[in-house]
Structure formats: structure tokens, C-alpha cells
Tab-separated table of C-alpha atoms in Angstrom:
chain	number	residue	atom	x	y	z
C	168	ASN	CA	-19.925	-1.822	-28.803
C	169	ALA	CA	-18.946	1.497	-27.264
C	170	GLY	CA	-19.916	0.617	-23.682
C	171	VAL	CA	-18.968	3.466	-21.334
C	172	THR	CA	-17.208	6.406	-22.995
C	173	GLN	CA	-15.354	9.057	-21.022
C	174	THR	CA	-13.936	12.319	-22.326
C	175	PRO	CA	-11.402	13.816	-22.134
C	176	LYS	CA	-8.747	11.162	-21.452
C	177	PHE	CA	-6.292	13.696	-20.035
C	178	GLN	CA	-6.691	17.207	-18.651
C	179	VAL	CA	-4.517	19.728	-16.860
C	180	LEU	CA	-6.205	22.530	-14.947
C	181	LYS	CA	-5.114	25.438	-12.830
C	182	THR	CA	-6.371	25.804	-9.281
C	183	GLY	CA	-9.757	27.511	-9.262
C	184	GLN	CA	-10.758	26.540	-12.782
C	185	SER	CA	-13.929	24.592	-13.428
C	186	MET	CA	-14.539	21.812	-15.893
C	187	THR	CA	-16.887	18.973	-16.779
C	188	LEU	CA	-15.887	15.352	-17.247
C	189	GLN	CA	-18.194	13.646	-19.694
C	190	CYS	CA	-19.549	10.109	-19.392
C	191	ALA	CA	-21.910	8.353	-21.777
C	192	GLN	CA	-23.143	4.753	-21.960
C	193	ASP	CA	-25.064	3.024	-24.729
C	194	MET	CA	-26.290	-0.019	-22.792
C	195	ASN	CA	-29.497	1.560	-21.440
C	196	HIS	CA	-28.193	1.115	-17.899
C	197	GLU	CA	-30.136	2.786	-15.114
C	198	TYR	CA	-27.336	2.918	-12.522
C	199	MET	CA	-24.309	5.141	-13.142
C	200	SER	CA	-21.560	6.235	-10.827
C	201	TRP	CA	-18.316	8.185	-10.600
C	202	TYR	CA	-15.238	6.952	-8.745
C	203	ARG	CA	-11.855	8.472	-8.186
C	204	GLN	CA	-8.726	6.345	-8.047
C	205	ASP	CA	-5.789	7.460	-5.946
C	206	PRO	CA	-2.533	5.565	-5.304
C	207	GLY	CA	-2.849	3.070	-2.467
C	208	MET	CA	-6.527	3.865	-1.896
C	209	GLY	CA	-8.431	1.807	-4.426
C	210	LEU	CA	-11.529	3.429	-5.900
C	211	ARG	CA	-13.858	5.685	-3.921
C	212	LEU	CA	-17.412	6.616	-4.863
C	213	ILE	CA	-18.030	10.312	-5.588
C	214	HIS	CA	-21.646	10.476	-6.804
C	215	TYR	CA	-24.127	8.043	-8.239
C	216	SER	CA	-27.478	7.971	-10.034
C	217	VAL	CA	-30.182	5.312	-10.065
C	218	GLY	CA	-31.955	6.805	-13.088
C	219	ALA	CA	-32.605	9.958	-15.059
C	220	GLY	CA	-33.343	12.876	-12.753
C	221	ILE	CA	-32.078	11.092	-9.624
C	222	THR	CA	-28.611	11.613	-8.163
C	223	ASP	CA	-27.060	11.210	-4.742
C	224	GLN	CA	-23.766	11.631	-2.921
C	225	GLY	CA	-21.187	8.936	-2.412
C	226	GLU	CA	-18.238	8.693	-0.071
C	227	VAL	CA	-16.257	11.737	-1.299
C	228	PRO	CA	-18.692	14.230	-2.916
C	229	ASN	CA	-17.201	17.563	-1.805
C	230	GLY	CA	-16.105	19.792	-4.667
C	231	TYR	CA	-18.058	17.838	-7.282
C	232	ASN	CA	-21.479	18.192	-8.832
C	233	VAL	CA	-23.492	15.838	-11.060
C	234	SER	CA	-26.728	15.794	-13.033
C	235	ARG	CA	-28.580	13.089	-14.953
C	236	SER	CA	-30.910	14.561	-17.558
C	237	THR	CA	-30.879	11.447	-19.765
C	238	THR	CA	-30.320	7.733	-19.197
C	239	GLU	CA	-27.193	7.842	-21.358
C	240	ASP	CA	-25.228	10.750	-19.893
C	241	PHE	CA	-23.811	11.419	-16.433
C	242	PRO	CA	-21.374	14.362	-16.405
C	243	LEU	CA	-19.199	15.217	-13.408
C	244	ARG	CA	-18.446	18.874	-12.719
C	245	LEU	CA	-15.531	20.251	-10.772
C	246	LEU	CA	-16.742	23.569	-9.437
C	247	SER	CA	-13.397	25.126	-8.421
C	248	ALA	CA	-10.491	22.757	-8.982
C	249	ALA	CA	-8.055	22.105	-6.135
C	250	PRO	CA	-4.745	20.174	-6.174
C	251	SER	CA	-6.371	17.531	-3.927
C	252	GLN	CA	-8.619	16.663	-6.858
C	253	THR	CA	-5.672	15.457	-8.934
C	254	SER	CA	-6.676	11.881	-9.613
C	255	VAL	CA	-7.909	9.392	-12.166
C	256	TYR	CA	-11.678	9.484	-12.552
C	257	PHE	CA	-13.754	6.514	-13.655
C	258	CYS	CA	-17.357	6.422	-14.719
C	259	ALA	CA	-19.226	3.124	-14.386
C	260	SER	CA	-22.675	1.797	-15.201
C	261	SER	CA	-24.748	-1.278	-14.467
C	262	GLN	CA	-28.207	-2.516	-15.289
C	263	ASP	CA	-29.523	-1.427	-11.909
C	264	ARG	CA	-28.408	-0.800	-8.358
C	265	GLU	CA	-28.407	-4.433	-7.286
C	266	ASN	CA	-27.431	-6.061	-10.544
C	267	GLN	CA	-23.688	-6.051	-10.816
C	268	PRO	CA	-21.153	-6.138	-12.328
C	269	GLN	CA	-20.412	-2.568	-13.259
C	270	HIS	CA	-18.908	-1.592	-16.603
C	271	PHE	CA	-16.128	0.982	-16.473
C	272	GLY	CA	-14.909	3.631	-18.874
C	273	ASP	CA	-11.201	4.059	-19.617
C	274	GLY	CA	-10.829	6.938	-17.179
C	275	THR	CA	-9.920	10.624	-17.210
C	276	ARG	CA	-6.497	11.519	-15.852
C	277	LEU	CA	-6.811	14.947	-14.259
C	278	SER	CA	-3.968	17.100	-12.918
C	279	ILE	CA	-4.607	20.286	-10.972
C	280	LEU	CA	-1.661	22.661	-10.773
P	296	GLY	CA	-18.978	-1.003	7.452
P	297	ASP	CA	-18.182	-3.394	4.655
P	298	SER	CA	-14.565	-3.573	3.581
P	299	VAL	CA	-12.094	-5.492	1.432
P	300	THR	CA	-8.472	-6.240	2.278
P	301	GLN	CA	-6.117	-7.589	-0.333
P	302	MET	CA	-2.438	-8.354	-0.209
P	303	GLU	CA	-0.072	-5.496	-0.771
P	304	GLY	CA	2.050	-5.461	-3.859
P	305	PRO	CA	3.850	-5.218	-6.010
P	306	VAL	CA	4.108	-8.886	-6.864
P	307	THR	CA	6.813	-9.917	-9.324
P	308	LEU	CA	6.778	-13.394	-10.854
P	309	SER	CA	8.532	-15.227	-13.621
P	310	GLU	CA	6.514	-16.462	-16.578
P	311	GLU	CA	4.742	-19.782	-15.890
P	312	ALA	CA	4.877	-19.288	-12.104
P	313	PHE	CA	1.851	-19.912	-9.887
P	314	LEU	CA	-0.069	-16.845	-8.772
P	315	THR	CA	-2.057	-16.242	-5.601
P	316	ILE	CA	-3.410	-12.855	-4.603
P	317	ASN	CA	-5.136	-12.944	-1.234
P	318	CYS	CA	-8.416	-11.155	-0.611
P	319	THR	CA	-10.533	-11.130	2.541
P	320	TYR	CA	-13.681	-9.206	3.257
P	321	THR	CA	-16.008	-8.063	6.005
P	322	ALA	CA	-19.641	-7.620	5.159
P	323	THR	CA	-23.099	-7.737	6.619
P	324	GLY	CA	-25.377	-9.887	4.530
P	325	TYR	CA	-24.303	-11.915	1.526
P	326	PRO	CA	-22.497	-9.808	-1.042
P	327	SER	CA	-21.361	-10.822	-4.496
P	328	LEU	CA	-17.582	-10.873	-4.904
P	329	PHE	CA	-15.546	-9.768	-7.898
P	330	TRP	CA	-12.064	-9.551	-9.269
P	331	TYR	CA	-11.377	-6.692	-11.653
P	332	VAL	CA	-8.210	-6.196	-13.703
P	333	GLN	CA	-6.731	-2.901	-14.853
P	334	TYR	CA	-4.155	-2.972	-17.635
P	335	PRO	CA	-1.824	0.028	-17.971
P	336	GLY	CA	-3.656	3.124	-19.193
P	337	GLU	CA	-7.035	1.418	-19.242
P	338	GLY	CA	-10.170	1.197	-17.150
P	339	LEU	CA	-11.219	-1.700	-14.957
P	340	GLN	CA	-12.487	-4.872	-16.572
P	341	LEU	CA	-14.406	-7.604	-14.826
P	342	LEU	CA	-12.218	-10.699	-14.589
P	343	LEU	CA	-14.508	-13.037	-12.663
P	344	LYS	CA	-17.276	-13.070	-10.095
P	345	ALA	CA	-19.062	-15.276	-7.563
P	346	THR	CA	-22.503	-14.560	-6.212
P	347	LYS	CA	-22.857	-17.014	-3.304
P	348	ALA	CA	-20.854	-19.139	-0.915
P	349	ASP	CA	-18.815	-21.971	-2.486
P	350	ASP	CA	-19.258	-20.540	-5.994
P	351	LYS	CA	-16.102	-20.614	-8.092
P	352	GLY	CA	-15.568	-17.852	-10.616
P	353	SER	CA	-13.182	-18.502	-13.485
P	354	ASN	CA	-11.968	-16.734	-16.608
P	355	LYS	CA	-8.797	-16.728	-18.744
P	356	GLY	CA	-7.162	-19.326	-16.476
P	357	PHE	CA	-7.850	-17.331	-13.299
P	358	GLU	CA	-10.003	-18.801	-10.526
P	359	ALA	CA	-11.397	-17.662	-7.179
P	360	THR	CA	-13.726	-19.437	-4.757
P	361	TYR	CA	-16.180	-17.638	-2.474
P	362	ARG	CA	-15.336	-18.942	1.021
P	363	LYS	CA	-17.892	-17.769	3.546
P	364	GLU	CA	-16.280	-19.583	6.479
P	365	THR	CA	-12.969	-17.752	5.995
P	366	THR	CA	-14.496	-14.634	4.367
P	367	SER	CA	-12.024	-14.953	1.525
P	368	PHE	CA	-11.928	-14.779	-2.267
P	369	HIS	CA	-8.328	-15.471	-3.239
P	370	LEU	CA	-7.323	-15.141	-6.891
P	371	GLU	CA	-5.217	-17.945	-8.392
P	372	LYS	CA	-3.675	-18.833	-11.730
P	373	GLY	CA	-1.578	-21.878	-12.408
P	374	SER	CA	0.806	-20.399	-14.980
P	375	VAL	CA	1.062	-16.640	-15.461
P	376	GLN	CA	2.081	-14.940	-18.691
P	377	VAL	CA	3.762	-11.603	-19.350
P	378	SER	CA	0.406	-10.378	-20.673
P	379	ASP	CA	-1.104	-10.861	-17.177
P	380	SER	CA	0.918	-7.906	-15.886
P	381	ALA	CA	-1.696	-5.510	-14.515
P	382	VAL	CA	-3.295	-4.247	-11.313
P	383	TYR	CA	-5.862	-6.590	-9.773
P	384	PHE	CA	-8.718	-5.357	-7.580
P	385	CYS	CA	-10.895	-7.437	-5.304
P	386	ALA	CA	-14.358	-5.949	-4.739
P	387	LEU	CA	-17.695	-6.694	-3.151
P	388	SER	CA	-21.165	-5.414	-3.937
P	389	GLY	CA	-21.980	-4.308	-0.438
P	390	GLY	CA	-22.272	-0.565	-0.699
P	391	SER	CA	-25.536	0.857	0.601
P	392	GLN	CA	-25.430	3.211	-2.375
P	393	GLY	CA	-25.185	0.385	-4.880
P	394	ASN	CA	-21.487	0.894	-5.289
P	395	LEU	CA	-18.699	-1.611	-5.353
P	396	ILE	CA	-16.320	-1.600	-2.381
P	397	PHE	CA	-12.769	-2.108	-3.585
P	398	GLY	CA	-9.533	-3.293	-2.096
P	399	LYS	CA	-6.511	-1.112	-2.698
P	400	GLY	CA	-5.272	-3.154	-5.641
P	401	THR	CA	-2.287	-5.450	-6.194
P	402	LYS	CA	0.153	-4.728	-8.972
P	403	LEU	CA	1.434	-7.839	-10.726
P	404	SER	CA	4.521	-7.813	-12.927
P	405	VAL	CA	5.416	-10.962	-14.858
P	406	LYS	CA	8.961	-11.220	-16.237
P	407	PRO	CA	9.855	-13.366	-19.260
């Protein structure tokens, strides 16, 4: 079982560059979300989606963009990378908005120089 | 808004010691409560959960009881192993956006 797959696992960017973090799940889950993990701050919600074609902002959406064209995929785009976006990014999915728990990918470790 | 507070780490124990990691929460309504574990270099994995007051979640020797009167969900294990070394996150399903609300995490190191 693949579960939630994130790529790449590591990435180094220069300030101002753009990139897309990929997330795919094979569990036919409707609800998907992106979190960032920073030292001493736990995980914070960036964007989420309750189904294909529907996305919305979370707690810390600035500088990020998402789309959900299929049930399986939920990519996260950094429009113009900034050092403050250096973090570990986790994608998660669950059966629906109310039905926890969420299943997490292994994360993408992103450094912005 | 809803929030989770868990004890600060790091926590260092010897193998076979008793573990308690404290977690308290504030929430409107009746959230489900979770403990997630993150091993080095990996994502978060669900360790256990409880969906209503007085429920006890258990898995791999870990236990936590949903205490509504004290708004707590403390994680316990009677005898820790080196392989339990990880970061532990308490969380509740209270987010208006369907998200989990996490504590800041507690790093556990178990020495042989």
C-alpha cells in the first residue's frame, strides 16, 4: 500500500525561485491538506481540499498555491520562494472532513537560500 | 480557538522506565483526540485515538484516556524501549477547516 506519496523528499532553492511539491494518495480520500512543520511550532495548516475542484486556505496560506484537478493529486506550489518558507512540508489525507484520522506522507524537506 | 498544550521536551529516559507525556486541550464541542508519533526522517503516524469522553486509546503498549473533566489526554507507557525514541504529537480534530490542531511535540530519547 502506497498511502500518501510526496516528492521530492529534499529540495534546495534560491530565493525567488518557484517549485511544486507533489502529493498523491491511492486511498480514494476526499479530504487532503498541506501542513508545514517548524521547530517548536507543531504543524500548521497551509491549504486544504474537500474534493476535486475545491480548495481553500488554512492558517498560513501566503506564498503558496494549490489545485485539485483529481481526487488523487494535490500539488503545492511555491510562487516565489523566500527563506521564511524553509520548513518540512507534509501532505495528509482522510476519508472526509469529519472522519479522522489523517494519513501523512513522509514529508518534503525544503531549504530556501 | 481550539488549542493543544503538551509538555515541553526533550524527555530522556532509560530503557524500561515509565513514560508520561502530558497533554491538555481547549475546545468547543466534543473533539476526537489523537496521539501521533514521528520517527526520525519520517512522516507522522497515528499511534492511538479516542473519540469520546472516558474512551481509552491503546496501541503498542501506549495508552491515553480522554478525560473531559480535566480536558486531558496524557500518553503513558509502562516500559519504554530504545525503539520508542521519536517525537510525539498530541492533536485534536477541532479545526473548522477539517484540520487537526497539534501540540508542539515532545521529543523522547530512550537510552539503553
